[in-house]
mmCIF file of C-alpha atoms in Angstrom:
data_model
loop_
_atom_site.group_PDB
_atom_site.id
_atom_site.type_symbol
_atom_site.label_atom_id
_atom_site.label_comp_id
_atom_site.label_asym_id
_atom_site.label_seq_id
_atom_site.Cartn_x
_atom_site.Cartn_y
_atom_site.Cartn_z
ATOM 1 C CA UNK A 1 69.738 -145.281 242.283
ATOM 2 C CA UNK A 2 67.319 -146.857 243.810
ATOM 3 C CA UNK A 3 64.927 -144.426 244.268
ATOM 4 C CA UNK A 4 65.326 -143.415 240.555
ATOM 5 C CA UNK A 5 64.683 -147.796 239.186
ATOM 6 C CA UNK A 6 61.537 -147.457 241.615
ATOM 7 C CA UNK A 7 60.759 -143.659 239.677
ATOM 8 C CA UNK A 8 60.728 -145.295 236.223
ATOM 9 C CA UNK A 9 58.614 -148.505 237.442
ATOM 10 C CA UNK A 10 55.955 -145.267 238.848
ATOM 11 C CA UNK A 11 55.888 -144.315 235.743
ATOM 12 C CA UNK A 12 55.878 -146.973 233.742
ATOM 13 C CA UNK A 13 53.033 -148.234 236.036
ATOM 14 C CA UNK A 14 50.814 -145.219 235.345
ATOM 15 C CA UNK A 15 51.057 -145.105 231.665
ATOM 16 C CA UNK A 16 49.577 -149.235 231.665
ATOM 17 C CA UNK A 17 47.261 -148.126 233.569
ATOM 18 C CA UNK A 18 46.665 -145.035 231.641
ATOM 19 C CA UNK A 19 46.714 -147.756 228.825
ATOM 20 C CA UNK A 20 44.188 -150.108 229.823
ATOM 21 C CA UNK A 21 41.051 -146.634 230.665
ATOM 22 C CA UNK A 22 41.460 -145.788 227.106
ATOM 23 C CA UNK A 23 41.128 -149.662 225.872
ATOM 24 C CA UNK A 24 38.048 -150.402 228.365
ATOM 25 C CA UNK A 25 35.983 -147.888 226.663
ATOM 26 C CA UNK A 26 37.367 -148.590 223.271
ATOM 27 C CA UNK A 27 36.646 -152.597 223.791
ATOM 28 C CA UNK A 28 33.376 -151.968 224.795
ATOM 29 C CA UNK A 29 32.279 -149.675 221.849
ATOM 30 C CA UNK A 30 33.422 -152.511 220.162
ATOM 31 C CA UNK A 31 30.593 -154.686 221.556
ATOM 32 C CA UNK A 32 27.125 -153.055 219.705
ATOM 33 C CA UNK A 33 24.554 -152.370 222.298
ATOM 34 C CA UNK A 34 21.162 -153.694 220.619
ATOM 35 C CA UNK A 35 17.590 -152.952 221.966
ATOM 36 C CA UNK A 36 15.252 -155.408 220.897
ATOM 37 C CA UNK A 37 11.505 -154.169 221.705
ATOM 38 C CA UNK A 38 7.733 -156.602 221.280
ATOM 39 C CA UNK A 39 4.697 -156.499 221.873
ATOM 40 C CA UNK A 40 4.743 -159.962 223.277
ATOM 41 C CA UNK A 41 4.806 -160.254 226.878
ATOM 42 C CA UNK A 42 8.133 -161.854 229.508
ATOM 43 C CA UNK A 43 6.140 -165.139 229.984
ATOM 44 C CA UNK A 44 5.544 -165.779 226.322
ATOM 45 C CA UNK A 45 7.799 -168.557 224.063
ATOM 46 C CA UNK A 46 8.920 -165.707 222.313
ATOM 47 C CA UNK A 47 10.325 -164.398 225.190
ATOM 48 C CA UNK A 48 12.122 -167.130 225.718
ATOM 49 C CA UNK A 49 13.328 -167.642 222.593
ATOM 50 C CA UNK A 50 14.919 -164.194 223.328
ATOM 51 C CA UNK A 51 16.054 -164.879 226.501
ATOM 52 C CA UNK A 52 18.156 -167.489 224.728
ATOM 53 C CA UNK A 53 19.286 -165.517 221.696
ATOM 54 C CA UNK A 54 20.512 -162.841 224.605
ATOM 55 C CA UNK A 55 23.140 -165.179 225.576
ATOM 56 C CA UNK A 56 24.105 -167.071 222.680
ATOM 57 C CA UNK A 57 24.802 -162.886 221.604
ATOM 58 C CA UNK A 58 26.343 -162.150 225.034
ATOM 59 C CA UNK A 59 30.067 -162.111 223.654
ATOM 60 C CA UNK A 60 29.808 -159.698 221.108
ATOM 61 C CA UNK A 61 26.761 -158.089 222.098
ATOM 62 C CA UNK A 62 24.967 -156.691 224.860
ATOM 63 C CA UNK A 63 20.960 -157.337 223.925
ATOM 64 C CA UNK A 64 18.491 -155.487 225.893
ATOM 65 C CA UNK A 65 15.257 -156.684 225.196
ATOM 66 C CA UNK A 66 11.517 -154.815 226.524
ATOM 67 C CA UNK A 67 8.872 -157.326 226.317
ATOM 68 C CA UNK A 68 5.133 -156.247 226.794
ATOM 69 C CA UNK A 69 5.225 -152.902 224.528
ATOM 70 C CA UNK A 70 6.723 -151.106 227.474
ATOM 71 C CA UNK A 71 9.629 -149.526 225.052
ATOM 72 C CA UNK A 72 7.115 -148.673 222.068
ATOM 73 C CA UNK A 73 3.046 -149.043 221.660
ATOM 74 C CA UNK A 74 2.086 -151.623 219.313
ATOM 75 C CA UNK A 75 2.720 -150.656 215.875
ATOM 76 C CA UNK A 76 4.914 -148.051 216.368
ATOM 77 C CA UNK A 77 7.962 -150.389 216.552
ATOM 78 C CA UNK A 78 8.756 -150.028 212.968
ATOM 79 C CA UNK A 79 8.709 -145.902 212.453
ATOM 80 C CA UNK A 80 11.311 -146.429 216.026
ATOM 81 C CA UNK A 81 13.697 -148.629 213.308
ATOM 82 C CA UNK A 82 13.126 -146.192 210.593
ATOM 83 C CA UNK A 83 14.374 -143.181 213.083
ATOM 84 C CA UNK A 84 17.197 -144.869 214.249
ATOM 85 C CA UNK A 85 15.472 -144.809 218.380
ATOM 86 C CA UNK A 86 15.588 -148.884 217.779
ATOM 87 C CA UNK A 87 18.251 -151.469 216.792
ATOM 88 C CA UNK A 88 16.156 -154.411 217.054
ATOM 89 C CA UNK A 89 12.513 -155.725 217.211
ATOM 90 C CA UNK A 90 9.625 -157.509 216.155
ATOM 91 C CA UNK A 91 7.513 -156.133 213.194
ATOM 92 C CA UNK A 92 4.074 -157.220 212.151
ATOM 93 C CA UNK A 93 3.729 -157.502 208.127
ATOM 94 C CA UNK A 94 0.651 -155.412 208.745
ATOM 95 C CA UNK A 95 2.639 -152.404 210.055
ATOM 96 C CA UNK A 96 4.560 -152.962 206.825
ATOM 97 C CA UNK A 97 2.110 -153.361 204.572
ATOM 98 C CA UNK A 98 0.594 -149.323 205.338
ATOM 99 C CA UNK A 99 3.745 -148.184 204.475
ATOM 100 C CA UNK A 100 4.202 -150.274 201.550
ATOM 101 C CA UNK A 101 1.416 -151.617 200.153
ATOM 102 C CA UNK A 102 2.984 -154.324 197.401
ATOM 103 C CA UNK A 103 3.303 -156.058 201.069
ATOM 104 C CA UNK A 104 -0.567 -156.664 201.678
ATOM 105 C CA UNK A 105 0.029 -159.790 199.333
ATOM 106 C CA UNK A 106 1.761 -161.536 203.009
ATOM 107 C CA UNK A 107 -1.192 -160.970 205.044
ATOM 108 C CA UNK A 108 -3.438 -162.531 202.477
ATOM 109 C CA UNK A 109 -5.683 -165.558 204.150
ATOM 110 C CA UNK A 110 -4.763 -168.742 202.894
ATOM 111 C CA UNK A 111 -0.846 -167.469 201.113
ATOM 112 C CA UNK A 112 1.233 -169.743 203.655
ATOM 113 C CA UNK A 113 0.264 -173.188 204.026
ATOM 114 C CA UNK A 114 1.930 -173.577 207.713
ATOM 115 C CA UNK A 115 5.251 -172.827 209.788
ATOM 116 C CA UNK A 116 7.537 -174.540 207.327
ATOM 117 C CA UNK A 117 5.653 -172.816 204.000
ATOM 118 C CA UNK A 118 6.507 -169.478 205.714
ATOM 119 C CA UNK A 119 9.958 -169.777 206.246
ATOM 120 C CA UNK A 120 10.878 -171.650 202.703
ATOM 121 C CA UNK A 121 9.300 -168.775 201.324
ATOM 122 C CA UNK A 122 11.198 -165.891 202.971
ATOM 123 C CA UNK A 123 14.290 -168.424 201.944
ATOM 124 C CA UNK A 124 13.840 -168.619 198.914
ATOM 125 C CA UNK A 125 13.852 -165.891 195.756
ATOM 126 C CA UNK A 126 10.484 -164.494 195.838
ATOM 127 C CA UNK A 127 11.120 -164.260 199.585
ATOM 128 C CA UNK A 128 14.363 -162.122 199.030
ATOM 129 C CA UNK A 129 12.700 -160.071 196.594
ATOM 130 C CA UNK A 130 10.122 -158.920 199.418
ATOM 131 C CA UNK A 131 12.602 -158.707 201.962
ATOM 132 C CA UNK A 132 15.186 -156.682 200.064
ATOM 133 C CA UNK A 133 11.928 -154.140 199.222
ATOM 134 C CA UNK A 134 11.844 -153.445 202.453
ATOM 135 C CA UNK A 135 15.481 -152.822 203.179
ATOM 136 C CA UNK A 136 15.341 -150.291 200.301
ATOM 137 C CA UNK A 137 12.278 -148.592 200.479
ATOM 138 C CA UNK A 138 11.781 -148.678 204.282
ATOM 139 C CA UNK A 139 15.360 -149.006 205.732
ATOM 140 C CA UNK A 140 15.146 -152.221 207.524
ATOM 141 C CA UNK A 141 16.743 -155.046 207.406
ATOM 142 C CA UNK A 142 14.513 -158.576 207.561
ATOM 143 C CA UNK A 143 16.539 -161.722 209.383
ATOM 144 C CA UNK A 144 13.408 -164.059 209.424
ATOM 145 C CA UNK A 145 9.147 -164.426 210.103
ATOM 146 C CA UNK A 146 9.280 -165.713 213.922
ATOM 147 C CA UNK A 147 5.712 -168.067 213.779
ATOM 148 C CA UNK A 148 3.556 -167.480 216.685
ATOM 149 C CA UNK A 149 0.978 -169.392 215.757
ATOM 150 C CA UNK A 150 -1.930 -170.837 213.143
ATOM 151 C CA UNK A 151 -5.371 -169.316 213.759
ATOM 152 C CA UNK A 152 -8.578 -171.782 213.615
ATOM 153 C CA UNK A 153 -12.425 -171.223 213.471
ATOM 154 C CA UNK A 154 -13.966 -171.440 216.836
ATOM 155 C CA UNK A 155 -17.696 -171.401 216.723
ATOM 156 C CA UNK A 156 -20.402 -172.112 219.135
ATOM 157 C CA UNK A 157 -23.351 -173.577 217.398
ATOM 158 C CA UNK A 158 -22.991 -177.679 216.846
ATOM 159 C CA UNK A 159 -23.565 -176.948 213.298
ATOM 160 C CA UNK A 160 -20.595 -179.266 210.644
ATOM 161 C CA UNK A 161 -18.298 -176.834 208.698
ATOM 162 C CA UNK A 162 -17.141 -178.780 205.905
ATOM 163 C CA UNK A 163 -17.012 -175.288 203.060
ATOM 164 C CA UNK A 164 -17.103 -171.595 202.755
ATOM 165 C CA UNK A 165 -20.923 -172.413 202.057
ATOM 166 C CA UNK A 166 -21.731 -173.870 205.613
ATOM 167 C CA UNK A 167 -20.454 -169.934 207.354
ATOM 168 C CA UNK A 168 -23.372 -168.130 205.682
ATOM 169 C CA UNK A 169 -24.825 -166.586 208.342
ATOM 170 C CA UNK A 170 -22.243 -167.012 211.144
ATOM 171 C CA UNK A 171 -21.591 -164.194 212.843
ATOM 172 C CA UNK A 172 -17.478 -164.418 213.381
ATOM 173 C CA UNK A 173 -16.088 -162.510 215.163
ATOM 174 C CA UNK A 174 -12.794 -160.746 213.921
ATOM 175 C CA UNK A 175 -10.727 -157.589 215.007
ATOM 176 C CA UNK A 176 -11.656 -153.844 213.942
ATOM 177 C CA UNK A 177 -10.134 -152.612 210.544
ATOM 178 C CA UNK A 178 -10.898 -153.578 207.092
ATOM 179 C CA UNK A 179 -8.204 -155.946 206.162
ATOM 180 C CA UNK A 180 -9.755 -158.327 209.302
ATOM 181 C CA UNK A 181 -13.793 -157.789 208.543
ATOM 182 C CA UNK A 182 -12.592 -158.346 204.926
ATOM 183 C CA UNK A 183 -10.820 -161.469 206.264
ATOM 184 C CA UNK A 184 -13.764 -162.793 208.065
ATOM 185 C CA UNK A 185 -15.826 -162.527 204.313
ATOM 186 C CA UNK A 186 -13.493 -164.351 202.468
ATOM 187 C CA UNK A 187 -13.952 -167.054 204.982
ATOM 188 C CA UNK A 188 -17.972 -167.127 203.918
ATOM 189 C CA UNK A 189 -18.809 -165.590 207.623
ATOM 190 C CA UNK A 190 -20.679 -162.885 208.481
ATOM 191 C CA UNK A 191 -17.587 -160.587 210.108
ATOM 192 C CA UNK A 192 -18.483 -158.433 213.300
ATOM 193 C CA UNK A 193 -16.555 -156.543 215.181
ATOM 194 C CA UNK A 194 -15.626 -156.656 218.922
ATOM 195 C CA UNK A 195 -12.514 -156.123 221.516
ATOM 196 C CA UNK A 196 -11.113 -159.115 222.470
ATOM 197 C CA UNK A 197 -11.532 -158.604 226.233
ATOM 198 C CA UNK A 198 -15.892 -159.162 225.253
ATOM 199 C CA UNK A 199 -15.451 -161.859 222.995
ATOM 200 C CA UNK A 200 -15.642 -164.511 226.205
ATOM 201 C CA UNK A 201 -19.152 -162.337 226.890
ATOM 202 C CA UNK A 202 -19.984 -162.508 223.255
ATOM 203 C CA UNK A 203 -20.203 -165.825 222.638
ATOM 204 C CA UNK A 204 -21.516 -166.590 226.089
ATOM 205 C CA UNK A 205 -24.523 -164.449 225.652
ATOM 206 C CA UNK A 206 -24.906 -165.350 222.039
ATOM 207 C CA UNK A 207 -23.799 -161.781 220.026
ATOM 208 C CA UNK A 208 -21.955 -163.485 218.355
ATOM 209 C CA UNK A 209 -20.901 -167.403 216.716
ATOM 210 C CA UNK A 210 -17.825 -167.832 216.605
ATOM 211 C CA UNK A 211 -13.967 -165.975 216.604
ATOM 212 C CA UNK A 212 -11.036 -166.982 215.295
ATOM 213 C CA UNK A 213 -7.742 -166.982 216.886
ATOM 214 C CA UNK A 214 -4.750 -168.995 217.307
ATOM 215 C CA UNK A 215 -5.346 -172.466 219.834
ATOM 216 C CA UNK A 216 -2.544 -171.229 222.434
ATOM 217 C CA UNK A 217 -5.566 -167.920 222.264
ATOM 218 C CA UNK A 218 -8.668 -169.964 222.372
ATOM 219 C CA UNK A 219 -7.008 -171.597 225.580
ATOM 220 C CA UNK A 220 -5.426 -168.250 227.385
ATOM 221 C CA UNK A 221 -8.811 -167.250 227.300
ATOM 222 C CA UNK A 222 -10.777 -170.006 227.785
ATOM 223 C CA UNK A 223 -13.148 -169.548 224.969
ATOM 224 C CA UNK A 224 -13.505 -173.355 225.308
ATOM 225 C CA UNK A 225 -15.577 -173.077 227.634
ATOM 226 C CA UNK A 226 -18.305 -171.403 225.846
ATOM 227 C CA UNK A 227 -17.739 -172.954 222.616
ATOM 228 C CA UNK A 228 -18.823 -176.513 220.950
ATOM 229 C CA UNK A 229 -16.428 -176.325 218.247
ATOM 230 C CA UNK A 230 -12.773 -175.327 216.585
ATOM 231 C CA UNK A 231 -12.480 -176.068 213.076
ATOM 232 C CA UNK A 232 -9.400 -176.609 211.768
ATOM 233 C CA UNK A 233 -9.460 -173.727 208.445
ATOM 234 C CA UNK A 234 -5.727 -173.079 208.915
ATOM 235 C CA UNK A 235 -6.823 -169.569 207.301
ATOM 236 C CA UNK A 236 -3.612 -166.863 208.153
ATOM 237 C CA UNK A 237 -0.505 -168.789 209.773
ATOM 238 C CA UNK A 238 0.092 -166.031 212.017
ATOM 239 C CA UNK A 239 3.983 -163.938 211.981
ATOM 240 C CA UNK A 240 6.031 -161.007 212.476
ATOM 241 C CA UNK A 241 9.003 -160.298 211.395
ATOM 242 C CA UNK A 242 12.658 -159.764 213.602
ATOM 243 C CA UNK A 243 14.196 -156.577 211.933
ATOM 244 C CA UNK A 244 17.343 -154.599 212.570
ATOM 245 C CA UNK A 245 17.469 -151.011 211.439
ATOM 246 C CA UNK A 246 19.534 -150.819 208.213
ATOM 247 C CA UNK A 247 21.708 -148.059 209.955
ATOM 248 C CA UNK A 248 22.462 -150.425 213.090
ATOM 249 C CA UNK A 249 23.027 -153.467 209.992
ATOM 250 C CA UNK A 250 25.306 -151.498 208.389
ATOM 251 C CA UNK A 251 27.632 -150.256 211.332
ATOM 252 C CA UNK A 252 28.363 -153.786 212.230
ATOM 253 C CA UNK A 253 31.043 -155.672 210.869
ATOM 254 C CA UNK A 254 30.269 -158.746 208.158
ATOM 255 C CA UNK A 255 31.707 -161.103 210.795
ATOM 256 C CA UNK A 256 28.972 -159.720 213.516
ATOM 257 C CA UNK A 257 26.328 -159.413 210.844
ATOM 258 C CA UNK A 258 27.056 -163.392 209.975
ATOM 259 C CA UNK A 259 26.919 -164.454 213.759
ATOM 260 C CA UNK A 260 23.684 -162.150 214.508
ATOM 261 C CA UNK A 261 21.957 -163.409 211.421
ATOM 262 C CA UNK A 262 22.616 -167.141 212.048
ATOM 263 C CA UNK A 263 22.086 -166.497 215.707
ATOM 264 C CA UNK A 264 18.616 -165.009 215.297
ATOM 265 C CA UNK A 265 17.937 -168.535 213.091
ATOM 266 C CA UNK A 266 17.910 -170.412 215.319
ATOM 267 C CA UNK A 267 16.043 -169.088 218.305
ATOM 268 C CA UNK A 268 13.347 -168.551 215.633
ATOM 269 C CA UNK A 269 13.347 -172.051 214.925
ATOM 270 C CA UNK A 270 13.223 -173.411 218.633
ATOM 271 C CA UNK A 271 10.171 -170.483 218.742
ATOM 272 C CA UNK A 272 8.472 -172.076 216.099
ATOM 273 C CA UNK A 273 9.030 -175.675 217.534
ATOM 274 C CA UNK A 274 7.591 -174.883 220.307
ATOM 275 C CA UNK A 275 4.325 -172.409 219.134
ATOM 276 C CA UNK A 276 3.672 -176.511 217.165
ATOM 277 C CA UNK A 277 3.790 -178.482 220.088
ATOM 278 C CA UNK A 278 1.984 -176.361 222.414
ATOM 279 C CA UNK A 279 -0.278 -176.542 219.266
ATOM 280 C CA UNK A 280 -0.597 -180.306 218.771
ATOM 281 C CA UNK A 281 -0.861 -180.345 222.372
ATOM 282 C CA UNK A 282 -4.404 -178.096 222.692
ATOM 283 C CA UNK A 283 -5.893 -179.841 219.652
ATOM 284 C CA UNK A 284 -6.237 -183.151 222.501
ATOM 285 C CA UNK A 285 -6.952 -180.727 225.337
ATOM 286 C CA UNK A 286 -10.138 -179.090 224.213
ATOM 287 C CA UNK A 287 -11.114 -182.553 223.012
ATOM 288 C CA UNK A 288 -11.089 -183.709 226.335
ATOM 289 C CA UNK A 289 -12.970 -180.997 227.260
ATOM 290 C CA UNK A 290 -15.953 -181.800 224.597
ATOM 291 C CA UNK A 291 -15.420 -179.466 222.041
ATOM 292 C CA UNK A 292 -15.282 -180.889 218.345
ATOM 293 C CA UNK A 293 -11.939 -180.368 216.623
ATOM 294 C CA UNK A 294 -11.868 -181.286 212.687
ATOM 295 C CA UNK A 295 -10.511 -180.688 209.638
ATOM 296 C CA UNK A 296 -12.986 -178.827 206.876
ATOM 297 C CA UNK A 297 -12.386 -179.323 203.473
ATOM 298 C CA UNK A 298 -9.431 -176.975 203.655
ATOM 299 C CA UNK A 299 -8.758 -176.377 200.049
ATOM 300 C CA UNK A 300 -12.074 -175.514 198.990
ATOM 301 C CA UNK A 301 -11.437 -172.393 202.040
ATOM 302 C CA UNK A 302 -8.065 -171.610 200.682
ATOM 303 C CA UNK A 303 -9.840 -171.535 196.771
ATOM 304 C CA UNK A 304 -12.704 -169.485 197.971
ATOM 305 C CA UNK A 305 -10.754 -167.021 199.742
ATOM 306 C CA UNK A 306 -7.834 -166.076 197.448
ATOM 307 C CA UNK A 307 -10.597 -165.602 195.236
ATOM 308 C CA UNK A 308 -12.667 -162.976 196.843
ATOM 309 C CA UNK A 309 -8.997 -161.665 197.810
ATOM 310 C CA UNK A 310 -7.616 -161.275 193.647
ATOM 311 C CA UNK A 311 -11.762 -159.489 193.106
ATOM 312 C CA UNK A 312 -10.729 -156.799 195.692
ATOM 313 C CA UNK A 313 -9.116 -153.763 196.237
ATOM 314 C CA UNK A 314 -6.878 -155.344 198.354
ATOM 315 C CA UNK A 315 -4.742 -156.853 194.984
ATOM 316 C CA UNK A 316 -3.840 -154.444 192.821
ATOM 317 C CA UNK A 317 -0.635 -153.374 194.723
ATOM 318 C CA UNK A 318 0.171 -157.204 194.817
ATOM 319 C CA UNK A 319 3.686 -157.789 192.620
ATOM 320 C CA UNK A 320 2.533 -159.087 189.392
ATOM 321 C CA UNK A 321 2.997 -163.384 190.310
ATOM 322 C CA UNK A 322 3.890 -163.145 193.545
ATOM 323 C CA UNK A 323 0.767 -165.309 194.593
ATOM 324 C CA UNK A 324 1.336 -167.915 192.174
ATOM 325 C CA UNK A 325 5.459 -167.986 193.341
ATOM 326 C CA UNK A 326 4.381 -168.257 196.847
ATOM 327 C CA UNK A 327 1.352 -171.440 195.836
ATOM 328 C CA UNK A 328 3.621 -172.847 193.763
ATOM 329 C CA UNK A 329 6.907 -173.767 196.781
#
């Protein structure tokens, strides 16, 4: 009798173990793995934000961050999302505009006034119209814009800049490519293409008169050592987009979608605040280094630049009335 009872317990134990063995993988499958790719390095403020996100999602998702373009090269993240090779990542609006010309309006100078205006737009009906367009035509779900700094003009000459007319004849280094070169001319300058790694020497030797970048870049590259002033033109709000493959998004439950969206927005807000604090500190730092840091007639720059865009081929694909809607926010 005792042997029969023991045998029954042994059979029951094996059945329980088998059940546990089946439930384990099933439970693991219920917790989605999201590979994340970005071009920024692991010491970037945005990388800290993603690590915060990773921790916040840990009970419901396995988020695997890959920084410094180690998983996909810069500019290929969008295609990876579209092909289903990547679950989520940071995508540049310029890359979206290459496939969806209507999006070029969201890359223009003086479109967004500041980080708040950027966030307000993407939460508005016109913003939702543009993200829905990307979802329907490109197969990506855009959750939030990721602010990373405002581009300012950094010059070697001591000439005071108040309006675009004062930029005439200034050799302003801009990244290569038609859109970037046009941006330089939309500021009233003479745009000059030059590799980022060569800018310090270019300023030092006089090959260029200035360059444009967010203040953290000016600090990291020590451009303040070979320039005399920073003109707070605020001509371009630097941002990328936190995007999810639509295939991945559609595979999530409504609850998982809501959790992911909420936590991404929290992480992005934290990152934005950190960037704004850093920019404010750096303005004071540059003044301490002897640079003049001042604000020109930004409205004059805005009107000049937007008129230049409207007269160019860049505006031919812009959704009708979209510029006015963004300006009105």
